[in-house]
C-alpha positions as semicolon CSV with decimal commas, in nm:
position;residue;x (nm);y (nm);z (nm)
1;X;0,000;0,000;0,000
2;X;0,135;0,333;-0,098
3;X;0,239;0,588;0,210
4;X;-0,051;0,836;0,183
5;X;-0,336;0,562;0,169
6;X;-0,164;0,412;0,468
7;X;-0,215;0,736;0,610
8;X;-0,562;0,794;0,538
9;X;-0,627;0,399;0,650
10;X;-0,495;0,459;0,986
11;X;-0,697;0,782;1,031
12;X;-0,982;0,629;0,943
13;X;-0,928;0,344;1,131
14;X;-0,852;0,571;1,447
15;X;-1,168;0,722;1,413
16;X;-1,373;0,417;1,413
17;X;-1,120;0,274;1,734
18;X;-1,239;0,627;1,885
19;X;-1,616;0,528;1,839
20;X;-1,548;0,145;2,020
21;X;-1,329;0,271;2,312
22;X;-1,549;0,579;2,402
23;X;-1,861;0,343;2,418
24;X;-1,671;0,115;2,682
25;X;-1,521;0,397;2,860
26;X;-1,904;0,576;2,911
27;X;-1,992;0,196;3,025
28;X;-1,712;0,186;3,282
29;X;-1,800;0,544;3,421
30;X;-2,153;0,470;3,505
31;X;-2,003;0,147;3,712
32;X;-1,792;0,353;3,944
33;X;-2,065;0,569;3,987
34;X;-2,318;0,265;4,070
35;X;-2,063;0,169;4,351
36;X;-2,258;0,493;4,506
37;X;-1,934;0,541;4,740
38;X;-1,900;0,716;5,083
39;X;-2,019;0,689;5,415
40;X;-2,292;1,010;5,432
41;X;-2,538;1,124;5,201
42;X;-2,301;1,451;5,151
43;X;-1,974;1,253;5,135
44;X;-2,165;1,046;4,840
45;X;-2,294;1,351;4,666
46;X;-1,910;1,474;4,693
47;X;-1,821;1,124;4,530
48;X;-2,028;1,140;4,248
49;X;-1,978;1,504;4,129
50;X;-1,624;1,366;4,135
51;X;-1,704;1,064;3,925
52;X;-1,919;1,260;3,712
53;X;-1,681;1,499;3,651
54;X;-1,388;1,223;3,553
55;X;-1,650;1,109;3,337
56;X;-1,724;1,379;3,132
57;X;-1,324;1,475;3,145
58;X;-1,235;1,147;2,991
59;X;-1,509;1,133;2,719
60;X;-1,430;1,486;2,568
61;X;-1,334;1,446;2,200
62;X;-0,991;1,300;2,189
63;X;-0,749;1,086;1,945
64;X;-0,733;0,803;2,192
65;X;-0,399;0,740;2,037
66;X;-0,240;0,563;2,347
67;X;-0,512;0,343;2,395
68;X;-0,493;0,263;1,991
69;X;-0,135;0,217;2,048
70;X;-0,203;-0,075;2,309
71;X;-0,463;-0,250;2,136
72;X;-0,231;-0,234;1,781
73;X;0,038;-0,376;1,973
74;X;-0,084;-0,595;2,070
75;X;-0,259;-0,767;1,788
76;X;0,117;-0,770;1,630
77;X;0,112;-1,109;1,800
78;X;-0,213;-1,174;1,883
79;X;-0,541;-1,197;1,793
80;X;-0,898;-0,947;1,937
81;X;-0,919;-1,019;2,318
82;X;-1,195;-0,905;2,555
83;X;-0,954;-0,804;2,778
84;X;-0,703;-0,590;2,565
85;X;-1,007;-0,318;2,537
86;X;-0,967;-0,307;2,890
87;X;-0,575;-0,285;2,894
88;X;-0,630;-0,003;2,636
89;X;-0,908;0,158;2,858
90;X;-0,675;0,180;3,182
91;X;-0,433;0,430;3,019
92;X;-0,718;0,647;2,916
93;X;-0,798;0,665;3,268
94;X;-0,444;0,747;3,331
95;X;-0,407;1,018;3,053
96;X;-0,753;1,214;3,162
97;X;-0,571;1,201;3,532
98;X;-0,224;1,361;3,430
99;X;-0,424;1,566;3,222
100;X;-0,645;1,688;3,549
101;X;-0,263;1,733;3,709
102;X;-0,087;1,903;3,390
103;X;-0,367;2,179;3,360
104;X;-0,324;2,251;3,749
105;X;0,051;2,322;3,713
106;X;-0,023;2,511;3,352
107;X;-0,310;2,675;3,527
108;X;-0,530;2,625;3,164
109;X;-0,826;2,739;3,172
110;X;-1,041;2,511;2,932
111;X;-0,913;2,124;2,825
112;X;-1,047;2,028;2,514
113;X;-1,301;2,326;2,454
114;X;-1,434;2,277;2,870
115;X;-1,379;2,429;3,188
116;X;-1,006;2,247;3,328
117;X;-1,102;2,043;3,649
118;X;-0,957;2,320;3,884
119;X;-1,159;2,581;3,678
120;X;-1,440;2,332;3,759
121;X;-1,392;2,287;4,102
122;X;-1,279;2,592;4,228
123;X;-1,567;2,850;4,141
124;X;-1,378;3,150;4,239
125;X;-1,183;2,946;4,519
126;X;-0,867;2,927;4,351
127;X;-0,732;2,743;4,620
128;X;-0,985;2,461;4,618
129;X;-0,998;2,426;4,290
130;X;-0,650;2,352;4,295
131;X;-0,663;2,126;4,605
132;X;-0,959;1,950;4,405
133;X;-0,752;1,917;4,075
134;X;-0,470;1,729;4,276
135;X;-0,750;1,464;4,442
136;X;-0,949;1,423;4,175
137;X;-0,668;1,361;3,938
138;X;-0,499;1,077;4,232
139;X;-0,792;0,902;4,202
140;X;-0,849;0,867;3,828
141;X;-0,497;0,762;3,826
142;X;-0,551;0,491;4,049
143;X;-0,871;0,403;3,873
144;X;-0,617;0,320;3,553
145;X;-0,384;0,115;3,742
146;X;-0,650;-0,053;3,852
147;X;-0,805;-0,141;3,506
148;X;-0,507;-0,254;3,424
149;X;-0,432;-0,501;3,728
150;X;-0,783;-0,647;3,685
151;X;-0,826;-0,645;3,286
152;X;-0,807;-1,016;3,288
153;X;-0,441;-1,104;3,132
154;X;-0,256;-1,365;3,350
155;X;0,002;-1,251;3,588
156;X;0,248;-1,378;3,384
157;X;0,218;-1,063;3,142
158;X;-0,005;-0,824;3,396
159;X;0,326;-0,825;3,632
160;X;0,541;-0,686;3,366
161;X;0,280;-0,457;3,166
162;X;0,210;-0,286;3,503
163;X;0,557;-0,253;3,573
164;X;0,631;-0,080;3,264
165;X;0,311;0,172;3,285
166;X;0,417;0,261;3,601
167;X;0,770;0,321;3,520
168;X;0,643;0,500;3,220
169;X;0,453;0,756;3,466
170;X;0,766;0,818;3,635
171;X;0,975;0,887;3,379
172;X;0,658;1,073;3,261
173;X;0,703;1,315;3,561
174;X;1,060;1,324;3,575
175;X;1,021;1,468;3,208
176;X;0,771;1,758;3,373
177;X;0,973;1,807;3,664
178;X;1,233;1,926;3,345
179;X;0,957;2,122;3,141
180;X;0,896;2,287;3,456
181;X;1,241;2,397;3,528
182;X;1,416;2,487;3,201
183;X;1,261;2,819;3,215
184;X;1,468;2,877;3,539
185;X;1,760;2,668;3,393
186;X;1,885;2,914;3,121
187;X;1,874;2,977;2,733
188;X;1,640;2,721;2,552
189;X;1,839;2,527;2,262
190;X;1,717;2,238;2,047
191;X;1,929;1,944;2,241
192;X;1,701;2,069;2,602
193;X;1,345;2,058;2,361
194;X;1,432;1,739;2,165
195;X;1,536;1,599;2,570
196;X;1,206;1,680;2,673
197;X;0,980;1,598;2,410
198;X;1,189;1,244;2,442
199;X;1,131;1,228;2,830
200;X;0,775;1,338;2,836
201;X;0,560;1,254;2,499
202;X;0,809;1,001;2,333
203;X;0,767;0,781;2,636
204;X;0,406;0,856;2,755
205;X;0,229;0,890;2,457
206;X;0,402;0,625;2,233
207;X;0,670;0,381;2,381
208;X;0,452;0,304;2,731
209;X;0,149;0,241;2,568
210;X;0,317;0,021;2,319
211;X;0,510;-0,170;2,512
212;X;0,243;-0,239;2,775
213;X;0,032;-0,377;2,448
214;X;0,334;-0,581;2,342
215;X;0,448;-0,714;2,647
216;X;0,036;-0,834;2,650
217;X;0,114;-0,978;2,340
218;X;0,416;-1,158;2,435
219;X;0,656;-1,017;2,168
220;X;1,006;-1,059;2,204
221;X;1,273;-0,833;2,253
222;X;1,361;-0,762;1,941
223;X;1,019;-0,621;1,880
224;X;1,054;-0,397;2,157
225;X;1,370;-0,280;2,048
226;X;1,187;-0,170;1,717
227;X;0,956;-0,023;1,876
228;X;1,114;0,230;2,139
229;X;1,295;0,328;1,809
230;X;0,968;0,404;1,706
231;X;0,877;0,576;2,005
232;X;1,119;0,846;2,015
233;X;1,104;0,941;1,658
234;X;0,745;0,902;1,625
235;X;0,693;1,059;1,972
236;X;0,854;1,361;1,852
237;X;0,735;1,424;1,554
238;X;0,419;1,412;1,720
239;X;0,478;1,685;1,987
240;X;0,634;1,899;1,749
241;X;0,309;1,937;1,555
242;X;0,118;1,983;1,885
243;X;0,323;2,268;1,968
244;X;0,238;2,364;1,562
245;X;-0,101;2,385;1,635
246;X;-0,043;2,531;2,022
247;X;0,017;2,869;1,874
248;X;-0,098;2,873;1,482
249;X;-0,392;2,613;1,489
250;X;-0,752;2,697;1,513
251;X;-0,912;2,730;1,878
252;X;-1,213;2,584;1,752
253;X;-1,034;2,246;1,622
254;X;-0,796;2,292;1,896
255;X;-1,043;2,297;2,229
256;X;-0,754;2,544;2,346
257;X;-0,619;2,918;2,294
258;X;-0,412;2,953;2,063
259;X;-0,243;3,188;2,269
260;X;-0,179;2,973;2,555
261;X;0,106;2,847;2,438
262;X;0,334;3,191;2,431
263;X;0,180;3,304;2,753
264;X;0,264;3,020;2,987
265;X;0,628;2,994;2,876
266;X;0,579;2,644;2,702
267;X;0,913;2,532;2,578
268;X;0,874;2,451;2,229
269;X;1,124;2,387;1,920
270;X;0,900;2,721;1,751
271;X;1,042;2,918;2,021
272;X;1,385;2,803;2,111
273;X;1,471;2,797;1,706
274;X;1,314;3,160;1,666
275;X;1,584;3,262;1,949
276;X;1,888;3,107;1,768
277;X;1,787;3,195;1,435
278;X;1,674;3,534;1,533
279;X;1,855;3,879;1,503
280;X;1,868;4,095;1,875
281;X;1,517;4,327;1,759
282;X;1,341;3,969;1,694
283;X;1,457;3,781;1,994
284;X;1,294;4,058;2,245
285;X;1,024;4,041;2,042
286;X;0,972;3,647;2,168
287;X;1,087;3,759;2,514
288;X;0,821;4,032;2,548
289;X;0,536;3,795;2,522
290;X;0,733;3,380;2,658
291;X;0,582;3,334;2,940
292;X;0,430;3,650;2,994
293;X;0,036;3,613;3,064
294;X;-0,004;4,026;3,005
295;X;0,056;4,023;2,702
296;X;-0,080;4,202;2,448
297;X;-0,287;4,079;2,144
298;X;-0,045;4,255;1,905
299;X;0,258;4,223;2,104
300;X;0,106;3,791;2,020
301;X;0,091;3,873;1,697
302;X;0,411;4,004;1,644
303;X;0,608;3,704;1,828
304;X;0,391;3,471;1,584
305;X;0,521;3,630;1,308
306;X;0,892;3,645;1,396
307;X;0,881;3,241;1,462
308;X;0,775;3,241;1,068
309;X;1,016;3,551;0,982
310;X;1,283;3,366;1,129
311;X;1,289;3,045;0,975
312;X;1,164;2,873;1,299
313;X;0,826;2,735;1,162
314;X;0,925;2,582;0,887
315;X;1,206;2,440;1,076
316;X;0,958;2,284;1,308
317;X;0,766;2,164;1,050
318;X;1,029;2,032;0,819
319;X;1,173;1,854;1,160
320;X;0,818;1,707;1,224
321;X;0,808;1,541;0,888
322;X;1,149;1,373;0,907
323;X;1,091;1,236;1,235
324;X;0,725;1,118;1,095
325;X;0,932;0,916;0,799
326;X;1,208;0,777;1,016
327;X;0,960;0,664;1,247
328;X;0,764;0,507;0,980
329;X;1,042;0,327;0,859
330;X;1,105;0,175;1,154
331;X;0,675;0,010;1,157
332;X;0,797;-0,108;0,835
333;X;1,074;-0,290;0,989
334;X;0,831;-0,506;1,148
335;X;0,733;-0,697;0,861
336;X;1,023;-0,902;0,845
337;X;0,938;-1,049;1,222
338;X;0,636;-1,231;1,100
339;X;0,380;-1,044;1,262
340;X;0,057;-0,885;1,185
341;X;0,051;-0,666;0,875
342;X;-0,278;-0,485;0,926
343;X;-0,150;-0,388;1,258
344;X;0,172;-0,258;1,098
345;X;0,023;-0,082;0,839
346;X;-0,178;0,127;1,093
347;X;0,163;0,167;1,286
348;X;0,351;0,312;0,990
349;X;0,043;0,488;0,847
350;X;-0,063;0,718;1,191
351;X;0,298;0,803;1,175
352;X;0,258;0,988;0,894
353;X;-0,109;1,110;0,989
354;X;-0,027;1,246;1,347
355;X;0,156;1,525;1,162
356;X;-0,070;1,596;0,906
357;X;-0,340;1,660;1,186
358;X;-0,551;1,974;1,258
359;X;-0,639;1,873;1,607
């Protein structure tokens, strides 16, 4: 199959993955909140605001990619299981949680188009909402590992797969302990944004997920080896069009200012590139509005179009695209293990999709 119809396969099969998980997902929401927890009418009215909130959190429109990534690993070995939905459903749980905790410490206002589960909570209690944020996001975490421990595999694999999710969540956070600091640690450069995008979304959003469906799956080493290559080109390419559409996509496609970005300080390739490629009048230009929530709308305006002026979008894109192929070459590497094409072909083709994306 040529590259761009394996492209447009694995969208399209992505889409219809997005349809099956969310179903399952709204079915294991309305258990927890059965379970009708607490021990006082108020502390169960408390419990299932919570529970109703996770729920609507975790069903806003979303690529589902790391849960796709489990379930596709998985059937590189193996055939449809009951119980790999519910492996892939566990680190949904887990994203919507670090999600809850990542919008805290970003201090977003609105996730995917909605209020951020601080915003939610807090109702002009910044405090609480914070405080609430933390909690609420502990216990949807738990609520993955959980899935995960009881999804139905044999401990045999289960021991292993929850091993390497929860080592994946701590490298996770020792890759947002770094985001967090390199604004305090000096000059951004593109060896301290290619680190980070390796620590945080190379790991988390593709080599954990696919491992934990591989390991599943029982695939040997060698696969594994393929596929952190994978990971960490495909992981990448991946962030470096989300920070692409961070500050020039569409809020409407988005669910997010496009502003957001600039203001917080979010270290991005756009912005470290537009500081070594720019001259001194264009690099205070960036300064004036990284990081800087007073910003103006045309001071914005004016950093958005030095990143282009100096060479630093298409950079970003250019760098996305690469990564995108290299990773897809390595999906292709698979078919010489004897494993399952059709989940190969949706490997190598979302590769290529994921930075072709408007959302």
């Amino acid at each position: 199959m040529v590259k761009d119809q394996l492209g447009i396969k694995a969208r399209d099969t992505l889409i219809e993955f997005v349809t099956r998980i969310d179903k399952r997902l709204s079915n294991y929401w309305d258990g927890e909140i059965e379970k009708n927890f607490g021990f006082n009418e108020e502390q169960r009215q408390l419990v299932r605001k919570i529970l109703d909130h996770a729920k609507e959190h975790n069903l806003r429109t979303g690529k589902r990619i790391r849960a796709s990534f489990v379930y596709y690993a998985y059937l590189l070995n193996k055939s449809e299981e009951e119980k790999i939905w519910n492996a892939a459903e566990s680190v949904e749980l887990v994203h919507t949680a670090l999600l809850m905790h990542d919008d805290f410490m970003d201090q977003d206002k609105l996730r995917r188009g909605r209020p951020t589960t601080h915003v939610y909570f807090g109702g002009g209690d910044e405090h609480y909402g914070d405080a609430m944020a933390v909690n609420v996001g502990d216990a949807v975490l738990c609520l993955g590992y959980e899935k995960l421990l009881e999804s139905g595999f044999e401990a045999e694999v289960v021991k292993p797969a929850m091993s390497q999710l929860l080592r994946g969540i701590t490298n996770t956070a020792f890759g947002q302990a770094y985001d967090v600091s390199l604004p305090k640690i000096g000059e951004m450069s593109e060896d301290r944004v290619m680190a980070l995008h390796k620590a945080k979304t190379a790991i988390y959003t593709y080599e954990n997920p696919l491992f934990i469906g591989a390991i599943l799956g029982k695939c040997d080493k060698e696969v594994l080896n393929i596929l952190h290559e994978y990971s960490m080109a495909g992981g990448v390419a991946f962030q470096l069009q989300d920070d692409i559409l961070g500050i020039f996509g569409e809020e409407g496609k988005t669910g997010k200012s496009a502003d957001s970005d600039l203001l917080q300080g979010k270290v991005t390739l756009l912005v470290g590139k537009a500081l070594e490629m720019g001259n001194d009048q264009q690099k205070e230009i960036i300064k004036k509005v990284w990081g800087n929530k007073g910003a103006t709308e045309y001071e914005i305006s004016e950093a958005k179009r030095v990143i282009k002026e100096t060479g630093s979008y298409e950079y970003s894109v250019k760098t996305a695209v690469e990564l995108a192929e290299k990773a897809a070459g390595f999906a292709n590497e698979l078919r010489s293990k004897n494993l399952n094409d059709k989940a190969i072909d949706y490997l190598e083709g979302i590769a290529r999709y994921l930075v072709e994306r408007e959302v």
